[in-house]
Coordinates of C-alpha atoms in Angstrom, one line a residue:
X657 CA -86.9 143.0 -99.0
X658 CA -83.2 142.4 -99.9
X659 CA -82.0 139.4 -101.7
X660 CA -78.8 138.3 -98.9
X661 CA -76.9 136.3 -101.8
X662 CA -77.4 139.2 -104.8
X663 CA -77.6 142.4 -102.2
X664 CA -80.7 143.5 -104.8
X665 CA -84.2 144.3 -102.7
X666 CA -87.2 143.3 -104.3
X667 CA -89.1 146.5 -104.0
X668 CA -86.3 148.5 -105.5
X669 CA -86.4 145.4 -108.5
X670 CA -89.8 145.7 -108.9
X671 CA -89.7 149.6 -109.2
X672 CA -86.8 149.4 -111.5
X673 CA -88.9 147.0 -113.5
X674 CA -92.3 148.8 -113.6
X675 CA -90.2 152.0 -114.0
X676 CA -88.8 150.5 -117.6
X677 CA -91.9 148.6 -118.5
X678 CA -93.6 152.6 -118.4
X679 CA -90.9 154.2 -120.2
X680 CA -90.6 151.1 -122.8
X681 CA -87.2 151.4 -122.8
X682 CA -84.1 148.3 -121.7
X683 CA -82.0 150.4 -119.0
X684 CA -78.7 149.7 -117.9
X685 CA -79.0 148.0 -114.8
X686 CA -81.0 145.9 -115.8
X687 CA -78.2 144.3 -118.4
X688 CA -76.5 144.5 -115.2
X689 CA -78.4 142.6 -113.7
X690 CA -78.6 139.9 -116.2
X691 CA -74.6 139.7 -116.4
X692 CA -74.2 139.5 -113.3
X693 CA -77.0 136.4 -113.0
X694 CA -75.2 134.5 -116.0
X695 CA -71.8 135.1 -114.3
X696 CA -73.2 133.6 -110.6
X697 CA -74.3 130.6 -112.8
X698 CA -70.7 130.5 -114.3
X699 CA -68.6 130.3 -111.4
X700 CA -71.0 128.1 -110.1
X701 CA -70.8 126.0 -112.5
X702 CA -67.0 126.4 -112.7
X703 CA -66.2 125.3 -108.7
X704 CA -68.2 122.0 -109.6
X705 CA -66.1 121.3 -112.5
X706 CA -63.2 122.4 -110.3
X707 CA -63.8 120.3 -108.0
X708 CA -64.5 117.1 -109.9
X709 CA -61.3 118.2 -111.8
X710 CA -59.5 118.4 -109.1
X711 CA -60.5 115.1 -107.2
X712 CA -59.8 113.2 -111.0
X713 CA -56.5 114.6 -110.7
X714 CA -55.6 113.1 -107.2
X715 CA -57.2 109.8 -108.5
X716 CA -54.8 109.9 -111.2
X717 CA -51.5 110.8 -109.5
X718 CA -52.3 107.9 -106.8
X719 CA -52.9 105.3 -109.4
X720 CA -49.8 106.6 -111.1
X721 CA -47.8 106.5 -107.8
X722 CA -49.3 102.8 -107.3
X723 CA -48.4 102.0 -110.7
X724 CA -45.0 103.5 -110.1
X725 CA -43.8 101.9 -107.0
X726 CA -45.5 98.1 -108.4
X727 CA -43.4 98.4 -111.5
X728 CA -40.3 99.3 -109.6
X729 CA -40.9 96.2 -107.1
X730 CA -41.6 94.1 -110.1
X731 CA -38.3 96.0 -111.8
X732 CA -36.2 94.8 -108.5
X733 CA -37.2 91.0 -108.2
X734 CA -36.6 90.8 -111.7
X735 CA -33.1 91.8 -111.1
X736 CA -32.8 90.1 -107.7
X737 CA -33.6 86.7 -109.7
X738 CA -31.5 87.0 -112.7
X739 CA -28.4 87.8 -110.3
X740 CA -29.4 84.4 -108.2
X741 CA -29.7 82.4 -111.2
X742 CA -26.1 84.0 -112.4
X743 CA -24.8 83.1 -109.5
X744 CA -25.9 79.4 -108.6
X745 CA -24.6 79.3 -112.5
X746 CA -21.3 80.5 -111.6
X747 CA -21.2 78.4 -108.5
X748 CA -22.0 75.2 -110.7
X749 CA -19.7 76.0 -113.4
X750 CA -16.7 76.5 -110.9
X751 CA -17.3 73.2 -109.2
X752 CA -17.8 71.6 -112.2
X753 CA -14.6 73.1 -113.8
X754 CA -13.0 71.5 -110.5
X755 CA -13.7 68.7 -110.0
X756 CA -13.1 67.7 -113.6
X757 CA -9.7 69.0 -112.7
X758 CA -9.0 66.9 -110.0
X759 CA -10.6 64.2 -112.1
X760 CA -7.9 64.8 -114.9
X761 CA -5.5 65.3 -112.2
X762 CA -5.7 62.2 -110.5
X763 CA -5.8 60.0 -113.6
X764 CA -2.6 61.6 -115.0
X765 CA -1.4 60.8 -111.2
X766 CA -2.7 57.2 -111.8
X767 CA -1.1 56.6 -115.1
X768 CA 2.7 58.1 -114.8
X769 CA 2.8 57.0 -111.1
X770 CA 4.0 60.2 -110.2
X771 CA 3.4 63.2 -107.6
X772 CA 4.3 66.3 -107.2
X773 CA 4.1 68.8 -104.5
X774 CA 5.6 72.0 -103.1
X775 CA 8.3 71.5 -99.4
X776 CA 10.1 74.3 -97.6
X777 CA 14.1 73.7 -98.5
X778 CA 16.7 75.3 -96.0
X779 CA 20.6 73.6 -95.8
X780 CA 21.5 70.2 -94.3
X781 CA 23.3 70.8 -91.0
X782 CA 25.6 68.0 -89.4
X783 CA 25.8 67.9 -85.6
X784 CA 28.7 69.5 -85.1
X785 CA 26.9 72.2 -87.2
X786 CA 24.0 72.4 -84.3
X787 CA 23.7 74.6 -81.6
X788 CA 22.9 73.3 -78.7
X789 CA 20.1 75.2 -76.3
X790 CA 21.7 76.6 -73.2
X791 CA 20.2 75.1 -70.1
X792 CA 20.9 77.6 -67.6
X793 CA 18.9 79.9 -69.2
X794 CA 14.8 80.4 -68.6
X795 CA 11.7 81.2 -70.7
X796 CA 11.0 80.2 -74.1
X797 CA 13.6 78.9 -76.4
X798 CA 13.7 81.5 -79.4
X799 CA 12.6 80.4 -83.0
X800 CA 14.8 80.1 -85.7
X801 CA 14.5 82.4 -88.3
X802 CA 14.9 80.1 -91.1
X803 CA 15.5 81.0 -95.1
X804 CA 13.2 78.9 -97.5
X805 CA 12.7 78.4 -101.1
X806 CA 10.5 76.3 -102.7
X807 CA 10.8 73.4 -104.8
X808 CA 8.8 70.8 -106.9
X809 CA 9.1 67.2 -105.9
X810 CA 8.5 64.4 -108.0
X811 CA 8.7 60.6 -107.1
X812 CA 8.5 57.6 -109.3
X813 CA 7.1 54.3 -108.1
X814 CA 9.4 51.1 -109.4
X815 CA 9.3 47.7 -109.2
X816 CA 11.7 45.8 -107.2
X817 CA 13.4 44.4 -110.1
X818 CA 13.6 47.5 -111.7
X819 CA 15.3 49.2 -108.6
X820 CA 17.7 46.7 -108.5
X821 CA 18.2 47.0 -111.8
X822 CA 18.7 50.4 -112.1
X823 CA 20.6 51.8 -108.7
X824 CA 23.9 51.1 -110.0
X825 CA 23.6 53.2 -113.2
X826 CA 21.8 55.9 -110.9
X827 CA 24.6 55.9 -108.4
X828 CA 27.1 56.4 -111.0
X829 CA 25.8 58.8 -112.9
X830 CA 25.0 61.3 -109.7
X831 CA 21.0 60.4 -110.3
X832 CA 20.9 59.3 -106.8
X833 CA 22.7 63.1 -105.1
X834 CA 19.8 64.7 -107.6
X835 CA 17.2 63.4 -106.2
X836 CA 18.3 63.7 -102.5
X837 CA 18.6 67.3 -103.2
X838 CA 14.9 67.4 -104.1
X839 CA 14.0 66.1 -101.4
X840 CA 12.0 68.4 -98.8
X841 CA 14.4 69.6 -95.7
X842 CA 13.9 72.0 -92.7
X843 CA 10.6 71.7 -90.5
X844 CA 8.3 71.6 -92.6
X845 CA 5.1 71.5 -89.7
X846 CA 4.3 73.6 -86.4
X847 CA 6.4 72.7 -83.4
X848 CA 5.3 75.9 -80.9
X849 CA 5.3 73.6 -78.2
X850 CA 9.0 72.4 -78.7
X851 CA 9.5 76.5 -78.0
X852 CA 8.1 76.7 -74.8
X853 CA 9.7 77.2 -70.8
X854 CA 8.6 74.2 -69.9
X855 CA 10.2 72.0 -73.0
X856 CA 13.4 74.0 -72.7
X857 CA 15.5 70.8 -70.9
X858 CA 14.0 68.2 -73.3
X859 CA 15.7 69.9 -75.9
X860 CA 19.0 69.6 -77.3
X861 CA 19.8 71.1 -80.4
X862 CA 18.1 74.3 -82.1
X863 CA 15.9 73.1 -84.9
X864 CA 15.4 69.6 -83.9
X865 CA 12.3 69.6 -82.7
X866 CA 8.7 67.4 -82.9
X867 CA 5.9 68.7 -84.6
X868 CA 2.6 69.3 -82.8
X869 CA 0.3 67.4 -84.2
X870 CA 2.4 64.1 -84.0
X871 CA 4.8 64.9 -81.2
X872 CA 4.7 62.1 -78.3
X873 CA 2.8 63.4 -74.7
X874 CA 3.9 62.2 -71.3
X875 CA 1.1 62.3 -69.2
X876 CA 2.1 63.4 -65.7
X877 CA 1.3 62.1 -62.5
X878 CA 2.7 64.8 -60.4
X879 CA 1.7 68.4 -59.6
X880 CA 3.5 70.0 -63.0
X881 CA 0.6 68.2 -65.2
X882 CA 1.5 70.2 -67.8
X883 CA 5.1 69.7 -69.1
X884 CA 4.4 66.5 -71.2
X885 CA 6.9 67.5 -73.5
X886 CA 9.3 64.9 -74.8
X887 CA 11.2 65.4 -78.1
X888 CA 10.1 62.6 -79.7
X889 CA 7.6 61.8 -82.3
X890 CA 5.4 59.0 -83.8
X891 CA 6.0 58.0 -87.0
X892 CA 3.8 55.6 -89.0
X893 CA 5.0 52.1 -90.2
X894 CA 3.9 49.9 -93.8
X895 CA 0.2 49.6 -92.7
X896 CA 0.5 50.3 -89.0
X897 CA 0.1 54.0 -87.8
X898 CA 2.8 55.0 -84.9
X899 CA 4.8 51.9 -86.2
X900 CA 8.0 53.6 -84.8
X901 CA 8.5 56.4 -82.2
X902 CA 11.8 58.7 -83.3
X903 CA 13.3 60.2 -80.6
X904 CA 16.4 62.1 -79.3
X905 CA 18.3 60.6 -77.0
X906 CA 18.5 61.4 -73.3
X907 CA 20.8 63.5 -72.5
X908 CA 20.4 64.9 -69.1
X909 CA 18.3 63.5 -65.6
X910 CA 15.4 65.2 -66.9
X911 CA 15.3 63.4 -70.5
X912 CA 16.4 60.1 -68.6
X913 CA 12.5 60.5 -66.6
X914 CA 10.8 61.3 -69.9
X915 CA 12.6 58.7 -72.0
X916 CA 11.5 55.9 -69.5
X917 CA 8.0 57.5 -68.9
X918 CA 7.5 57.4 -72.8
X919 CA 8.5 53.3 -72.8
X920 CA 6.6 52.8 -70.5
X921 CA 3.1 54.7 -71.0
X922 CA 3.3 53.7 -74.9
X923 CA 4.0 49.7 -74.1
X924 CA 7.2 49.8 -76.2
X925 CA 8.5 46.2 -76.2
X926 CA 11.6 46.7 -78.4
X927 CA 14.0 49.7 -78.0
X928 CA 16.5 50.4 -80.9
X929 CA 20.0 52.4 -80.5
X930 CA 22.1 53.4 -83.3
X931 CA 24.9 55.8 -81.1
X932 CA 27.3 54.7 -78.8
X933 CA 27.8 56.7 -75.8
X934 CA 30.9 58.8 -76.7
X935 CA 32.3 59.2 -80.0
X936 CA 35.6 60.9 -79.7
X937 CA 35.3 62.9 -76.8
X938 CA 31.7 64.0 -77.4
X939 CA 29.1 62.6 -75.4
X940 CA 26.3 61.5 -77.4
X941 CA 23.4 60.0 -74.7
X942 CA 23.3 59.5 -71.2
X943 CA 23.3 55.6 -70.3
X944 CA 19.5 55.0 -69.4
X945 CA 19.9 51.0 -68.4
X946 CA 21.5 49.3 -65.3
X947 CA 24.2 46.7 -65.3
X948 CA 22.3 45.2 -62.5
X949 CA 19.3 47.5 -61.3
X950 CA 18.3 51.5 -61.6
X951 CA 16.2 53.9 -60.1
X952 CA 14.7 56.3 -62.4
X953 CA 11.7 58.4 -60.9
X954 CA 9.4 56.0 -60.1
X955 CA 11.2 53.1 -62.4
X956 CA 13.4 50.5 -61.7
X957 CA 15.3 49.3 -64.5
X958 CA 16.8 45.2 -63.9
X959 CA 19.5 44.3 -66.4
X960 CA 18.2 40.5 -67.0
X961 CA 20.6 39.0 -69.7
X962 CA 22.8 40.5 -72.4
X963 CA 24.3 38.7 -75.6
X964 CA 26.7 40.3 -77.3
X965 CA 27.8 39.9 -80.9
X966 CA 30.5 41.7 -83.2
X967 CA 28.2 44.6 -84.5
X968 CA 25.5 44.9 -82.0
X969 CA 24.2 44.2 -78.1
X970 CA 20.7 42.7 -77.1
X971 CA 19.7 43.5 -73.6
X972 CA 16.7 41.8 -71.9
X973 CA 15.2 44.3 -69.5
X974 CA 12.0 44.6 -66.9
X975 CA 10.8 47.5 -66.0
X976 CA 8.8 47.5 -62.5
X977 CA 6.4 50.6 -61.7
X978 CA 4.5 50.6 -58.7
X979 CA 2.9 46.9 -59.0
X980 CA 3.6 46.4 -62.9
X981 CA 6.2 45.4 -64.7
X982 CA 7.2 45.2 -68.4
X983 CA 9.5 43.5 -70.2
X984 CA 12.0 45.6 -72.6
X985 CA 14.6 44.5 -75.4
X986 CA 17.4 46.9 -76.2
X987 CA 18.7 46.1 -79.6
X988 CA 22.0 48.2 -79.8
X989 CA 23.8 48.8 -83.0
X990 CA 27.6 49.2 -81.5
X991 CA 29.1 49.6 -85.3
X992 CA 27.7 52.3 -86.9
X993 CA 30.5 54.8 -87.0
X994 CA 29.7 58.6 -86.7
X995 CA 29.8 60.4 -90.3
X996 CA 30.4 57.2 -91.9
X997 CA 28.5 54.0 -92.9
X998 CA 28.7 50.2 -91.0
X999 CA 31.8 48.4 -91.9
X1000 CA 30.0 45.5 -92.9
X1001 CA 26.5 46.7 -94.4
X1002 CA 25.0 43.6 -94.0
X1003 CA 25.3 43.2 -90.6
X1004 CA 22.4 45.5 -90.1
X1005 CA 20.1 43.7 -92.3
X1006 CA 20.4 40.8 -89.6
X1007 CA 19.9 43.3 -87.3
X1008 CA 17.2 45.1 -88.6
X1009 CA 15.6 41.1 -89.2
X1010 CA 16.2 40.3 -85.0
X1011 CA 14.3 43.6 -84.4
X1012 CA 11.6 42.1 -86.0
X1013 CA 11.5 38.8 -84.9
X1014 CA 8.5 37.7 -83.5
X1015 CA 6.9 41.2 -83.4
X1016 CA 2.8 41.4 -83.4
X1017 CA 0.4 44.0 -84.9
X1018 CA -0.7 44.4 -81.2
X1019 CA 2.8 45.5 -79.9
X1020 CA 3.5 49.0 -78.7
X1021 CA 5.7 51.3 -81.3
X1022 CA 9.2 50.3 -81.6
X1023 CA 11.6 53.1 -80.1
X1024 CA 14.1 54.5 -82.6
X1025 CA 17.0 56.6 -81.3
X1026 CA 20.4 57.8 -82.1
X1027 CA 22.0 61.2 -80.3
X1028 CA 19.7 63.4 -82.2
X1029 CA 16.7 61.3 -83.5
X1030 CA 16.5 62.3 -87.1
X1031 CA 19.7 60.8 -88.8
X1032 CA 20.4 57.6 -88.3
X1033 CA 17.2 56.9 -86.7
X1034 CA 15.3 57.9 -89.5
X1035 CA 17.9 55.6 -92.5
X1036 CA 16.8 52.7 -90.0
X1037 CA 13.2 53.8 -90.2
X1038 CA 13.0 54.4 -93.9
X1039 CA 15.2 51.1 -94.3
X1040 CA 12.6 48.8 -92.3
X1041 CA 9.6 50.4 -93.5
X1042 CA 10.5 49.8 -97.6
X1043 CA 11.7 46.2 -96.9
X1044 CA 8.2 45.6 -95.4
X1045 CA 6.6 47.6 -98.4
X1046 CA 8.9 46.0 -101.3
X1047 CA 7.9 42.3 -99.7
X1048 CA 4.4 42.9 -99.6
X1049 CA 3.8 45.7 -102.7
X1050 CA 6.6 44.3 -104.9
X1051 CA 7.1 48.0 -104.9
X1052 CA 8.7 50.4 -103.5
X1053 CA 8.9 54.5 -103.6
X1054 CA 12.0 55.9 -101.9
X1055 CA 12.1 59.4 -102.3
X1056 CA 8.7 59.8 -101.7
X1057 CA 8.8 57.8 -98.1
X1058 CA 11.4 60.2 -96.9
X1059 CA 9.8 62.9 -97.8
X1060 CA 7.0 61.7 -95.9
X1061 CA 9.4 60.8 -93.6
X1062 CA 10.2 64.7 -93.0
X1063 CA 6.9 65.9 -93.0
X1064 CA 6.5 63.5 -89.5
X1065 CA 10.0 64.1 -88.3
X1066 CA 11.9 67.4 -89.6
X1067 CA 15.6 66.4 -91.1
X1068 CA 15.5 62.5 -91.1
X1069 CA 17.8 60.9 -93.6
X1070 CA 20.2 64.1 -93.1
X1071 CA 22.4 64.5 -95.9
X1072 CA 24.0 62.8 -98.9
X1073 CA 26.9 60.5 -98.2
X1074 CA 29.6 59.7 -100.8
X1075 CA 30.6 56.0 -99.6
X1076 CA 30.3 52.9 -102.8
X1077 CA 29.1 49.7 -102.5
X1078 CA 30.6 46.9 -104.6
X1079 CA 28.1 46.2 -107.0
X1080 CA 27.6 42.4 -105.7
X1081 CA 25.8 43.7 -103.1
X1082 CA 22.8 45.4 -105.6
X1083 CA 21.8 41.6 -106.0
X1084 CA 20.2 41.2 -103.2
X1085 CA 17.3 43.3 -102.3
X1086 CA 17.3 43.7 -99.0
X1087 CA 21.0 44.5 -99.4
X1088 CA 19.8 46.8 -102.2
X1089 CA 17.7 48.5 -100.3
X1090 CA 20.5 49.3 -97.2
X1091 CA 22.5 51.1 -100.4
X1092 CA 20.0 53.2 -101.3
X1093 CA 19.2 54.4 -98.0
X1094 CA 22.5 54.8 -96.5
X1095 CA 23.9 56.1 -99.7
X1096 CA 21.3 59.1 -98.5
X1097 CA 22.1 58.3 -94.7
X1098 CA 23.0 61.2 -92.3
X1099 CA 26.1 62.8 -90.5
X1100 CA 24.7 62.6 -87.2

């Protein structure tokens, strides 16, 4: 028989075997034999050891990818948490940084009384200077392209003695024409809706127009709901937001609706004018009350009395609208000559005093106007607004109410005016007061 595994059959082995043991002699094949039995039991034994070898080895190279990908994860949220805790660092040291800033800022503020801040500054136009918007024409009005530069305004808070005190040096040594020149001019805020088709007749002049976000809104009661454009804009007053509305005179049928649908739908008690109608031949606002009774879109204006005094008119009106009616006061400043200042300055501090005679925190705005709405009507403004500050404050902080005078109405308190004052006036403080603004008042 044949051994399958070695290809050696026993009856040839055993021959082989007895054949040797006869001739007592160790043949070659069977050395053969025995190295070929020793290496069976080699590689044998090798493919075991292979084998475990090779199975350690995998074991190892896993563990070692394990250990790999771990100490990379570990790697990355090690990183991941130094950059979070570098960055709510750097997030803590920048608001700390500024708020100790505004901190510092605001106590500096505090002690010199001062601010400072940056305004758009473009030339003071006069009206003849203005262009007026052509009527005929449709579409949007086109927006000024207007040159800037920028400037740094500071304002001092004084005393009322120490104004008083101090105005007649600043007016002769040109203090008072430097710091009108600081002052912020141009528009200074958004007016897009000035620009539009449908606010093209409520508009005069290029450039003079309301800002959005303070401008006055008819509300409409007819089918065109959405022209509630009027060219007029609330202003607030010493302690009393939309004190005043500033607005532009009416100047066509259209403007002579909106100005009465603005009295009335605001509850304006007290309307102040500061024009006449003509000056020269120039026509400065349409005459918007009756001598006896008007019709004006769905108003009717009655004339009720009049008194009438060297420097200014007082006309009682009522106003009906369907079953309502409201009763009106035109105080009308006849004196004020264009490009110039009233004869007798003091005339319109008893003016200015009858305005406010008798007027409540609950009454509506008081109307403001002139031909434009921003020259005149805005000394007025800036003069009743500091008498009522300077009374109550013992304070008072021109330059910087008309420049927050322009940031609600673009151009009030137009340009610089060379006119004097004899210096008995600067003892009074109300009469004070008129100098300093007038001496700033406009051309329009």
């Amino acid at each position: 028989m044949c051994d399958q595994g070695t290809g050696i059959c026993e009856n040839w082995k055993t021959e082989m075997v007895t054949n040797q043991s006869a001739s007592g002699e160790d043949t070659t094949i069977t050395q053969e034999m025995d190295v070929i039995q020793d290496w069976k039991k080699q590689i044998t034994t090798h493919n075991i050891a292979s084998d475990e070898e090779t199975y350690i080895t995998k074991g190892i190279d896993v563990r070692q990818d394990v250990g790999s990908n771990s100490g990379d994860q570990t790697r990355s949220i090690i990183l991941l948490s130094v950059l979070v805790v570098l960055a709510v660092f750097l997030v803590f040291t920048v608001v700390f940084f500024f708020k100790k800033g505004a901190k510092t800022q605001k106590v500096k503020t505090n002690e010199e009384n001062v601010f400072s801040v940056e305004f758009h500054r473009v030339e003071s136009r006069t009206e003849s200077e203005l262009e007026e918007i052509p009527q005929n024409e449709v579409g949007d009005v086109e927006d000024e392209i207007i040159t800037v530069e920028y400037s740094n305004l500071t304002s001092q808070r004084v005393s009322v003695d120490q104004f008083i005190r101090e105005l007649p040096e600043k007016r002769s040594n040109g203090i008072l024409e430097k710091e009108f020149d600081e002052l912020p001019t141009g528009l200074l805020e958004s007016y897009s809706n000035a620009l539009k088709a449908s606010s093209r007749k409520g508009n005069r002049y290029k450039g003079i127009y309301p800002y959005d976000y303070n401008r006055v809104k008819l509300m409409r009661t007819y089918a065109n709901e959405n022209d509630d454009f009027v060219n007029a804009s609330y202003i607030h007053g010493f302690n009393k937001e939309r004190a005043y509305i500033a607005a532009q005179g009416p100047f066509n049928p259209k403007t002579l609706d909106d100005f009465w649908t603005m009295i009335w739908q605001n509850d304006v008690t007290r309307i102040v004018m500061l024009t006449n109608l003509y000056e020269g031949d120039r026509m400065k606002c349409l005459k918007y009350w009756p001598d006896t009774d008007l019709d004006i879109g769905q108003y009717t204006i009655i004339l009720d009395n009049v008194d009438v005094y060297d420097h200014y008119v007082l006309r009682y009106m009522v106003v009906h609208c369907q079953e309502e009616e409201k009763k009106v006061t035109q105080f009308h400043f006849t004196t004020w000559p264009d490009k110039s200042i009233p004869v007798d300055p003091t005339s319109l501090i008893y003016f200015r005093n009858l305005v406010r005679n008798g007027l409540t925190a609950s009454d509506g705005p008081i109307v403001v106007h002139c031909s434009v709405g921003i020259g005149k009507t805005g000394t007025f403004i800036s003069f009743d607004y500091l008498l009522e500050e300077g009374a109550a404050e013992e304070t008072i902080d021109v330059k910087g109410y008309i420049a927050s005078l322009r940031q609600q109405r673009g151009g009030s308190v137009q340009t610089t005016s060379t006119f004097f004052f004899m210096s008995h006036l600067w003892k009074d403080f109300q009469t004070a007061m008129f100098t300093m603004v007038v001496y700033l008042c406009c051309n329009i």
